[in-house]
Short mmCIF file of C-alpha atoms and ligand atoms in Angstrom, two decimals:
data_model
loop_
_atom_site.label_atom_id
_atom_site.label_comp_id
_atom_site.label_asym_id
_atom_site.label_seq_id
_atom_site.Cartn_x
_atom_site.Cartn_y
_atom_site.Cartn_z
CA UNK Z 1 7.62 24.76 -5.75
CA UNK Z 2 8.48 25.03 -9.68
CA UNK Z 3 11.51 23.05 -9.00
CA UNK Z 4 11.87 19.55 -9.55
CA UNK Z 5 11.43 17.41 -6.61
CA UNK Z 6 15.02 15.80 -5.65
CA UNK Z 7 14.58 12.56 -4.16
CA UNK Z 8 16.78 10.32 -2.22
CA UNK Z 9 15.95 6.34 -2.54
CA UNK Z 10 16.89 4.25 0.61
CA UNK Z 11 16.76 0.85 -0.07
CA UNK Z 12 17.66 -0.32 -3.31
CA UNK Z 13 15.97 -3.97 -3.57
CA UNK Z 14 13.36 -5.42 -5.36
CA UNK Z 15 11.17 -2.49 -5.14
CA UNK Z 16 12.88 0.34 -5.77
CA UNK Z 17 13.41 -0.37 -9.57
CA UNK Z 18 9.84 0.08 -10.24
CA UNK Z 19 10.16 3.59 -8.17
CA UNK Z 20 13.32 4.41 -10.02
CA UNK Z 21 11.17 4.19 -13.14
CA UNK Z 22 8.42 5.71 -12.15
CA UNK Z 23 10.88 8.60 -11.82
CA UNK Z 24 12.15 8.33 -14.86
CA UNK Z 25 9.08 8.17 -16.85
CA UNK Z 26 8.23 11.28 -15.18
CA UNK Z 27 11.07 13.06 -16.70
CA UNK Z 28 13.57 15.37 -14.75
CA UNK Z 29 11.77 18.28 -15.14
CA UNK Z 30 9.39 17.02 -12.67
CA UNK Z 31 11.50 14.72 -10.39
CA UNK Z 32 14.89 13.29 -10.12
CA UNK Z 33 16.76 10.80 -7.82
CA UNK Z 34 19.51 12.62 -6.35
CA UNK Z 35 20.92 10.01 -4.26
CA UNK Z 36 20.82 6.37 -3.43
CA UNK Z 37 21.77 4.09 -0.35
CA UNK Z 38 21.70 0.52 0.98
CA UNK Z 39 23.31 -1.30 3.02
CA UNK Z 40 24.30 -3.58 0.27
CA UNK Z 41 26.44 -1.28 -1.53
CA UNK Z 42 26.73 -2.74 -5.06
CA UNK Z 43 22.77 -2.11 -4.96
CA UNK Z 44 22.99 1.31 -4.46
CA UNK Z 45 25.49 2.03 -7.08
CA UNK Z 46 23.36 -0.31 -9.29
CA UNK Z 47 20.05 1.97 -8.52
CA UNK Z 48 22.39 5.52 -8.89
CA UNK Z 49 23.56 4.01 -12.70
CA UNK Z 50 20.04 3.35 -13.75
CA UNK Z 51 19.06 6.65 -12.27
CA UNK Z 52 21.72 8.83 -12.73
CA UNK Z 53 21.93 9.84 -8.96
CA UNK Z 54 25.42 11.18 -7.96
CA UNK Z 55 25.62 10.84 -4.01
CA UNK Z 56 25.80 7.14 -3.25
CA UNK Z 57 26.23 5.66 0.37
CA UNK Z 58 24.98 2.91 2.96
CA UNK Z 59 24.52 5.88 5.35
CA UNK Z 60 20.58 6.36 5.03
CA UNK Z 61 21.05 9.57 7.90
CA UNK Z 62 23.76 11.23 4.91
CA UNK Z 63 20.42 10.66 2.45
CA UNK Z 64 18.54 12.83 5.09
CA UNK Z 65 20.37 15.24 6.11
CA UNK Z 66 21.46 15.73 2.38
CA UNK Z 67 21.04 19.23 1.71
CA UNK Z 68 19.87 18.61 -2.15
CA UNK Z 69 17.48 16.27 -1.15
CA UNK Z 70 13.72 17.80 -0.74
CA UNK Z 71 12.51 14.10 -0.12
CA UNK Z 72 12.77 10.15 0.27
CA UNK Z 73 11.82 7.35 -1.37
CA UNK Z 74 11.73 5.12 1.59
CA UNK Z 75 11.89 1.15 0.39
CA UNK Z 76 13.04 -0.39 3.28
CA UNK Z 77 12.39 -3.74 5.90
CA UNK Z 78 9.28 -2.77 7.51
CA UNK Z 79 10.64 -2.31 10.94
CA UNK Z 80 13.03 0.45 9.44
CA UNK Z 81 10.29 2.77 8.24
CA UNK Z 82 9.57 4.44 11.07
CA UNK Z 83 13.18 5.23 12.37
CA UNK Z 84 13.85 6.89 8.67
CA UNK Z 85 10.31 8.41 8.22
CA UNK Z 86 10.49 10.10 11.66
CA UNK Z 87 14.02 11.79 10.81
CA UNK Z 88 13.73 12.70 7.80
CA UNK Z 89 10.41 14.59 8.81
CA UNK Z 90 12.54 16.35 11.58
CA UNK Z 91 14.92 17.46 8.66
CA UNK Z 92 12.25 18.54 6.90
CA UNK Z 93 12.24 16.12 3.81
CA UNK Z 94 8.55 14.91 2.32
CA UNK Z 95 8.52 11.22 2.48
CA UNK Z 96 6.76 9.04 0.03
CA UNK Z 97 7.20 5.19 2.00
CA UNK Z 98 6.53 1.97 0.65
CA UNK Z 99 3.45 0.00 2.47
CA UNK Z 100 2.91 -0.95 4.98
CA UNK Z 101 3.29 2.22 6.88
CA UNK Z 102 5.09 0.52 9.95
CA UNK Z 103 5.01 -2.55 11.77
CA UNK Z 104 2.91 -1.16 14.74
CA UNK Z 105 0.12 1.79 15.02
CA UNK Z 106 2.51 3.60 17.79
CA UNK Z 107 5.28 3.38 14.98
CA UNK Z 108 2.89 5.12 12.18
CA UNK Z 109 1.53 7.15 14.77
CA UNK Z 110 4.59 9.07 15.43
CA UNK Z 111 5.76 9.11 11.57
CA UNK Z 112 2.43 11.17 11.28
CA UNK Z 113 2.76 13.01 14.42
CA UNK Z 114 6.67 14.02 12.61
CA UNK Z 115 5.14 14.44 9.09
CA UNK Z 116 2.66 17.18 10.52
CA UNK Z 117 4.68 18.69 13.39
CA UNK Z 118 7.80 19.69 10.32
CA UNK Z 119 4.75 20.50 7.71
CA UNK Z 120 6.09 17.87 5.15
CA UNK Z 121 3.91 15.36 2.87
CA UNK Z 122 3.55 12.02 4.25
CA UNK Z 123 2.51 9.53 1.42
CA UNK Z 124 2.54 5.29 1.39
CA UNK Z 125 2.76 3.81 -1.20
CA UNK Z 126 -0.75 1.55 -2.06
CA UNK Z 127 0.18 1.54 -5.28
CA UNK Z 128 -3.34 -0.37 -6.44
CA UNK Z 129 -5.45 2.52 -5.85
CA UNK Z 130 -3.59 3.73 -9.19
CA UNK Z 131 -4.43 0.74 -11.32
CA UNK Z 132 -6.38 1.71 -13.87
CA UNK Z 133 -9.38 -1.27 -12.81
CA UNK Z 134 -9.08 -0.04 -9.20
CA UNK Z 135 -9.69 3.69 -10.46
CA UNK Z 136 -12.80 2.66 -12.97
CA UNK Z 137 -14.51 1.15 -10.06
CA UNK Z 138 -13.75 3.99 -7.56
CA UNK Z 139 -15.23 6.04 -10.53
CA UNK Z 140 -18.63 3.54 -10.85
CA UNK Z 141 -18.80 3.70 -7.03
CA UNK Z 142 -19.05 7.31 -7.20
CA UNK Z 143 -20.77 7.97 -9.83
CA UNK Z 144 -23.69 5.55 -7.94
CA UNK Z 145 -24.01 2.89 -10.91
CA UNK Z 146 -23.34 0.10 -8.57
CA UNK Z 147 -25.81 1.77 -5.77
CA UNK Z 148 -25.15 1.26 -1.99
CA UNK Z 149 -22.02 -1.28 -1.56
CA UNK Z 150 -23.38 -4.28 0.31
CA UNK Z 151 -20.41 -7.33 -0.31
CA UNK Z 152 -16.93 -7.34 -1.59
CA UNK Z 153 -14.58 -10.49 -1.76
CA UNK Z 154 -11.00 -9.78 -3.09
CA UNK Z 155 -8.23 -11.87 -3.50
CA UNK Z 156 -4.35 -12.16 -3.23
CA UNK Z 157 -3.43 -15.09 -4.64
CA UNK Z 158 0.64 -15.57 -5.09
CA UNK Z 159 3.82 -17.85 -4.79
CA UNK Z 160 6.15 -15.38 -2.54
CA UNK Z 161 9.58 -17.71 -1.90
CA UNK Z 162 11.46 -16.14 0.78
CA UNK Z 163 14.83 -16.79 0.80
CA UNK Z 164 16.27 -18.29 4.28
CA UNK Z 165 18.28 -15.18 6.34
CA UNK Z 166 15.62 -12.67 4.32
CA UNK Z 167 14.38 -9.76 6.67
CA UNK Z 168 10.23 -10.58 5.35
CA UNK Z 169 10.75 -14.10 7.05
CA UNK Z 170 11.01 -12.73 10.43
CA UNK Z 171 7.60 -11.91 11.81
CA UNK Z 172 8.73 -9.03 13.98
CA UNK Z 173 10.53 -7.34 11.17
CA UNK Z 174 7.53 -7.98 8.58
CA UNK Z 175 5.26 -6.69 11.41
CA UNK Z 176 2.62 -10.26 10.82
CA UNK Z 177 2.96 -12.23 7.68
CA UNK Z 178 1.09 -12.16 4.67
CA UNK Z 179 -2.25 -9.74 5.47
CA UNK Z 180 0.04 -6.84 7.52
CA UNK Z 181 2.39 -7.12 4.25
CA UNK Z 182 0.51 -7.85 0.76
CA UNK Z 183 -3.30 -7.92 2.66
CA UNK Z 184 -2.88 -4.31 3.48
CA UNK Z 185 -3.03 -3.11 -0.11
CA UNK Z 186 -6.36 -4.95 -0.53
CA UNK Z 187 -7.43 -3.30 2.84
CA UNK Z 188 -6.94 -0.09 1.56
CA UNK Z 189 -8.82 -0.70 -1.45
CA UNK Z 190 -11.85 -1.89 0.79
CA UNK Z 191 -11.91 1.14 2.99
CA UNK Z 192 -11.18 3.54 -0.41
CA UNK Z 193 -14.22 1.75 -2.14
CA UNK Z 194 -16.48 1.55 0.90
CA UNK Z 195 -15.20 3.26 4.19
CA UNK Z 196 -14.49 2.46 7.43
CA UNK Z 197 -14.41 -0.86 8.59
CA UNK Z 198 -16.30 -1.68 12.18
CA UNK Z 199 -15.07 -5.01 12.76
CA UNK Z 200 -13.09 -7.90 11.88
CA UNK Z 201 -12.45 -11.35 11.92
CA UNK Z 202 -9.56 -13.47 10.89
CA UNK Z 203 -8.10 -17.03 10.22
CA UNK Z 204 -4.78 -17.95 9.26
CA UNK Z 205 -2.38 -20.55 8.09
CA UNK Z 206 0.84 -21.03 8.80
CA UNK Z 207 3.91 -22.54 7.47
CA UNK Z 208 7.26 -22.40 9.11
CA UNK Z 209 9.17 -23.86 6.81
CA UNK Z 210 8.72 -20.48 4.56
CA UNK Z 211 8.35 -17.58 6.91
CA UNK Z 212 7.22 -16.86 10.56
CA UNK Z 213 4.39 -14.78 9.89
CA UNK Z 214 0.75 -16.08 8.58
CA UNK Z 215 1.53 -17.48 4.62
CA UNK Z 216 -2.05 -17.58 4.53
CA UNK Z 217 -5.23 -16.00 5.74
CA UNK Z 218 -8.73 -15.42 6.00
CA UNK Z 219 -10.42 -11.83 6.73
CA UNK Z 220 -13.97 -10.38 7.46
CA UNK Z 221 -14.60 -7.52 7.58
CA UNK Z 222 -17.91 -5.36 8.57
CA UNK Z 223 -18.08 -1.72 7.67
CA UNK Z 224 -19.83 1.29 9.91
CA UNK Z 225 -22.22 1.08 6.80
CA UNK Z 226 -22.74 -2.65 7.26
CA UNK Z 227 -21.71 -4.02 4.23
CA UNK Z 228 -19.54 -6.87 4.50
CA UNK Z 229 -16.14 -7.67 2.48
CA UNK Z 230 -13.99 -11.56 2.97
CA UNK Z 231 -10.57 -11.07 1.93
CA UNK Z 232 -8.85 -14.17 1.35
CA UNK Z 233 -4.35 -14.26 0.87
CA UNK Z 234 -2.11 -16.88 0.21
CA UNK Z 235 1.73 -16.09 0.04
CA UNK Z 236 1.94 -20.16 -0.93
CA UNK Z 237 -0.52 -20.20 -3.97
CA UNK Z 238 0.63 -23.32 -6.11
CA UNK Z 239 -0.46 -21.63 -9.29
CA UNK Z 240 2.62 -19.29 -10.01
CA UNK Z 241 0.60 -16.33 -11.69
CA UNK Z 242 -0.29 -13.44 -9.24
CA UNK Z 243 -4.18 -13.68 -9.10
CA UNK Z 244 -5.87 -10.99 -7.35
CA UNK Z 245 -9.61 -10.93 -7.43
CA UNK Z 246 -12.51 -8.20 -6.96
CA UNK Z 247 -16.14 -8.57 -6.76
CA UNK Z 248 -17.81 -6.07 -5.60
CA UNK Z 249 -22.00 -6.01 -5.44
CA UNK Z 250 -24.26 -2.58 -4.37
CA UNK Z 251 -27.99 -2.54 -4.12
CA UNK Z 252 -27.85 -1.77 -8.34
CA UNK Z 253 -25.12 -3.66 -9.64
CA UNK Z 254 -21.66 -5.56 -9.55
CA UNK Z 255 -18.51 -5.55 -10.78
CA UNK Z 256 -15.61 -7.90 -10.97
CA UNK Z 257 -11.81 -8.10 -12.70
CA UNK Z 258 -12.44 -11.63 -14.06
CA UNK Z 259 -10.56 -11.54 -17.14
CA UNK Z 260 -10.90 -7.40 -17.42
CA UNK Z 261 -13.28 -5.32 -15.79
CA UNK Z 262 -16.99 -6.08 -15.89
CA UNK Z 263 -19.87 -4.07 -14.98
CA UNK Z 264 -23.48 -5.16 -14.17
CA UNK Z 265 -25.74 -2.23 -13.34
CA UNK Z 266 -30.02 -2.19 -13.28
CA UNK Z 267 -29.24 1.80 -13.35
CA UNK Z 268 -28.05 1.63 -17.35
CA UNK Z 269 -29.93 -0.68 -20.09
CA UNK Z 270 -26.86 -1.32 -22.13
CA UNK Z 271 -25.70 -2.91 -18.48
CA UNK Z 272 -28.68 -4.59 -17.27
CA UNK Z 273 -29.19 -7.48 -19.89
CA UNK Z 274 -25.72 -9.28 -17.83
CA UNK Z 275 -22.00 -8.09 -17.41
CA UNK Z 276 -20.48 -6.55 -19.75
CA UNK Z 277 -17.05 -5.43 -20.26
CA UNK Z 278 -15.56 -2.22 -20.05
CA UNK Z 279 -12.58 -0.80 -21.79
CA UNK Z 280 -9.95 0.44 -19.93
CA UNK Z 281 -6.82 1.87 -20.63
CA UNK Z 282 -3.35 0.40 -18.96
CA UNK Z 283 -1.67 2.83 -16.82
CA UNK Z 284 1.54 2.57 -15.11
CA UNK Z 285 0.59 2.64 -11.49
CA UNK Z 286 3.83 3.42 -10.15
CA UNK Z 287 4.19 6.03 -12.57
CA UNK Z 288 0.65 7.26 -11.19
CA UNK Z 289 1.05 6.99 -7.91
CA UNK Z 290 4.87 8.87 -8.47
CA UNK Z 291 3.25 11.51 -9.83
CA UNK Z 292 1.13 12.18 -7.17
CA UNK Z 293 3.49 12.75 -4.62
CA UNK Z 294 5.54 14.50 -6.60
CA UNK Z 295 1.87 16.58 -7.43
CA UNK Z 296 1.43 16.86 -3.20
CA UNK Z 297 5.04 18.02 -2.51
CA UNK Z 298 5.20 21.04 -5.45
CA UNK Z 299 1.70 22.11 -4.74
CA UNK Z 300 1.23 21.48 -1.20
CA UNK Z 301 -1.72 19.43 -1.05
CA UNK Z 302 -2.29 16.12 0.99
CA UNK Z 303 -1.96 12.57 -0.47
CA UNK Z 304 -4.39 10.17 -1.21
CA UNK Z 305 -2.46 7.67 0.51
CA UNK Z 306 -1.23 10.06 3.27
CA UNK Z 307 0.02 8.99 6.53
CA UNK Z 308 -3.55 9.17 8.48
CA UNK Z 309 -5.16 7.04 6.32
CA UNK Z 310 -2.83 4.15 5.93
CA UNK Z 311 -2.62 4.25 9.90
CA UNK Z 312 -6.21 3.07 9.40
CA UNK Z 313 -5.59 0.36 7.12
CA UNK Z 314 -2.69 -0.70 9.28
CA UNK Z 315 -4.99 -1.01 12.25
CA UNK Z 316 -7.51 -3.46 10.31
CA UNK Z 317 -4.63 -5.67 9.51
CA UNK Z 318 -3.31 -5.89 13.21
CA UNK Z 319 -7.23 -6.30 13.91
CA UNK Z 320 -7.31 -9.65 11.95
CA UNK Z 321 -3.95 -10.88 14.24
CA UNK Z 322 -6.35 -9.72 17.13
CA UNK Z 323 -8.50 -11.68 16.57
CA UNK Z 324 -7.03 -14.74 16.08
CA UNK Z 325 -5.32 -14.62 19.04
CA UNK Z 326 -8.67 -13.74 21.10
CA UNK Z 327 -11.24 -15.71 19.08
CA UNK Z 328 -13.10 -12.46 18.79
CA UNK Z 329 -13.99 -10.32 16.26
CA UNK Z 330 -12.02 -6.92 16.91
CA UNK Z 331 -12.61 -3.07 16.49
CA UNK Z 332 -9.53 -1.51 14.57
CA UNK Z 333 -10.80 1.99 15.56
CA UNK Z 334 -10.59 0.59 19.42
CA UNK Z 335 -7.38 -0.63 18.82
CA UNK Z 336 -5.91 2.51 17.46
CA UNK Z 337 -7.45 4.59 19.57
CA UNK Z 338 -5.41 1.91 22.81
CA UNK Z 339 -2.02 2.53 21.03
CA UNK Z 340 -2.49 6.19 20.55
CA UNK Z 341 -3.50 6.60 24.81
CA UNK Z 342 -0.24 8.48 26.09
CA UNK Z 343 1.00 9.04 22.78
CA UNK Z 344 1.65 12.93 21.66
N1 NAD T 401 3.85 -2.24 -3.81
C1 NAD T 401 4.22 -3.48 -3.96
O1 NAD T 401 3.57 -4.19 -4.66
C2 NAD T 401 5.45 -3.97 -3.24
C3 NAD T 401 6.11 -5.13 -3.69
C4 NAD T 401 7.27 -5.53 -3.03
C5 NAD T 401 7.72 -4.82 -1.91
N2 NAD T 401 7.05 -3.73 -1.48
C6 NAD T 401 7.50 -2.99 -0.29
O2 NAD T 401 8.76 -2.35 -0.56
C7 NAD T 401 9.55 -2.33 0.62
C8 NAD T 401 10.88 -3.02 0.35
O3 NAD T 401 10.61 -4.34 -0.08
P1 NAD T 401 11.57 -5.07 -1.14
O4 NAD T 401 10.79 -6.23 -1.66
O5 NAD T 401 12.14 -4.12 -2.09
O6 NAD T 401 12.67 -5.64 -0.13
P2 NAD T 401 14.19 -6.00 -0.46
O7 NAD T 401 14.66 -6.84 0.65
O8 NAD T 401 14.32 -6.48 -1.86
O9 NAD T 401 14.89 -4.56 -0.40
C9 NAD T 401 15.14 -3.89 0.82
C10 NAD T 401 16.52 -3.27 0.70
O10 NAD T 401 16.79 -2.53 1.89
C11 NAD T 401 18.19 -2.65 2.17
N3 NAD T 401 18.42 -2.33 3.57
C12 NAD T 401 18.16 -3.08 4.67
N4 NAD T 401 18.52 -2.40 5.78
C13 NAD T 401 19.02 -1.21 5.37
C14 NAD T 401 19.55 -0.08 6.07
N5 NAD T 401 19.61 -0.02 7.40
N6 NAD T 401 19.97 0.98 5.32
C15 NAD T 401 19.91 0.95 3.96
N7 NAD T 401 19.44 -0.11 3.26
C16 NAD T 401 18.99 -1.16 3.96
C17 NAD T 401 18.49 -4.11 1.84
O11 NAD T 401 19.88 -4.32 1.62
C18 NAD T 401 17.64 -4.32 0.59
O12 NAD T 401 18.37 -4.11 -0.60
C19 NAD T 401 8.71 -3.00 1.71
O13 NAD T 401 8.00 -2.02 2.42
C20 NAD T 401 7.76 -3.88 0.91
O14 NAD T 401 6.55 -4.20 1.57
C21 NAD T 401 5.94 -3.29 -2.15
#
């Protein structure tokens, strides 16, 4: 494909203005927004000025059946991915949706099942795995400075208000609380860094007064390899910045985000005296992560992020809820393979 990909944004909230400049930064050339729609009207019109976008509506089924639009830019309430996803596969848009993928594995299942069956890229949008920290440490990892991974902790630290009526208040419609919503990006980075995760084990907090869902939790996690990772979320963090630590330790070295990147490796002398800090350039993630869709649509190659694999990240998260509800510590592979028995 040597055109540019012509993308239709549904749901034009909080979100969508970093996706609208992602696109933007990319230049039109590469990608455009063609058309916007929300519910909220005034929203729309506000996300077609700053794009330029010339079909607006609240219709998102006139966004995909659209016949200038090659694919969406899903930024919807959780419990509306799926519906959208799954149609505009059968119409035979790509689909680039924000995380997580849906609110249940049945739900992603079939968006995957309709992103393969109609041939079209299925990407979600775990937008860390394009920060430039994330992508330094994937690089370590790989390039076996750090060893064998053995122990991770990461953090989400933040002060999310919810405003009363708001769709992310309502457990159902956020699909959990704070893990299934903000954890999952965190999860992803886990399994990216380390691989699959065996089993889990979870503790939350609640608080009623700000949202249905878990405002805090508590997760452990052991991979097939048996290295072990704690990831720890609060939604009600009284310290207003958004904190969100990594430490991550293989049999030959660490590294953690404290105040930049640092790197302690036994495989390097100039690393093995005590951490030391690595320069590394800012990116804009969702510029990144933007222009690798728009990469997998024109050349036909699968995303990163694709469908499959946040299925699996999806399934760790509903793990933890698992197993707070059973006391037990719970197999996410077991549980997607239960919710995928009888499906196509
Ligand atoms: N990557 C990140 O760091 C990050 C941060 C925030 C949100 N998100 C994700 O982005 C998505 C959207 O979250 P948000 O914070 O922008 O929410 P939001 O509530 O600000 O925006 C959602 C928009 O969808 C519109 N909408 C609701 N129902 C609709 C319908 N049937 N048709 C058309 N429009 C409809 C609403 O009017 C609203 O404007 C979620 O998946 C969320 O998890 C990701």
């Amino acid at each position: 494909m040597s055109q540019p990909v012509r993308i239709g944004l549904i749901g034009c909230g909080g979100i969508s203005r970093h996706h609208a400049q992602a696109v933007l930064s990319l230049g039109d050339e590469q990608v455009l927004i063609v058309a916007t729609c929300d519910v909220d009207l005034s929203l729309a019109r506000a996300r077609a000025e700053q794009t330029g976008a010339e079909f607006v509506t609240t219709d998102w089924r006139e966004v995909v059946e659209h016949s200038q639009v090659d694919a969406v830019d899903i930024c919807l309430p959780h419990d509306l991915h799926a519906e959208v996803a799954i149609a505009a596969a059968e119409a035979g848009k790509h689909i680039f949706v924000e995380k997580p993928i849906a609110t249940t594995l049945e739900d992603g299942w079939r968006m995957v099942h309709a992103a393969r069956r109609a041939d079209v890229r299925l990407m979600v949008a775990f937008v860390e795995r394009f920060e430039a920290e994330n992508q330094r440490t994937k690089q370590l990892l790989d390039e076996g400075w750090l060893g064998v991974p053995v122990l991770a902790q990461v953090d989400h630290l933040q002060d999310v208000f919810i405003p009363p009526g708001h769709w992310a208040r309502d457990r159902e419609r956020l699909g959990g609380g704070a893990i299934a919503s903000a954890g999952c990006h965190r999860i992803d980075l886990l399994r990216w860094f380390i691989g699959e995760v065996e089993w889990v084990s979870a503790e939350t907090y609640y608080n009623p007064e700000r949202m249905q869902g878990e405002i805090a939790g508590v997760v452990n996690m052991q991979f097939t390899t048996g290295a072990l990772a704690t990831l720890s979320i609060s939604w009600m963090s009284p310290y207003r910045a958004f904190y969100r630590k990594l430490w991550l330790e293989g049999t030959e070295g660490c590294v953690h985000n404290w105040n930049g990147l640092h790197i302690f490796s036994r495989r390097r002398p100039e690393w093995s005296e005590g951490f030391v800090r690595l320069d590394v350039e800012a990116i804009d993630p969702f510029a990144a992560e933007m222009r690798h869709f728009v990469e997998c649509v024109r050349e036909g190659k699968q995303p990163l992020t694709n469908g499959e694999d946040a299925l699996r990240s999806q399934a760790v998260a509903i793990a933890s809820y698992e197993s707070e509800r059973t006391g037990c510590r719970v197999r996410p592979a077991h549980l997607l393979s239960q919710a995928l028995e009888g499906l196509e």
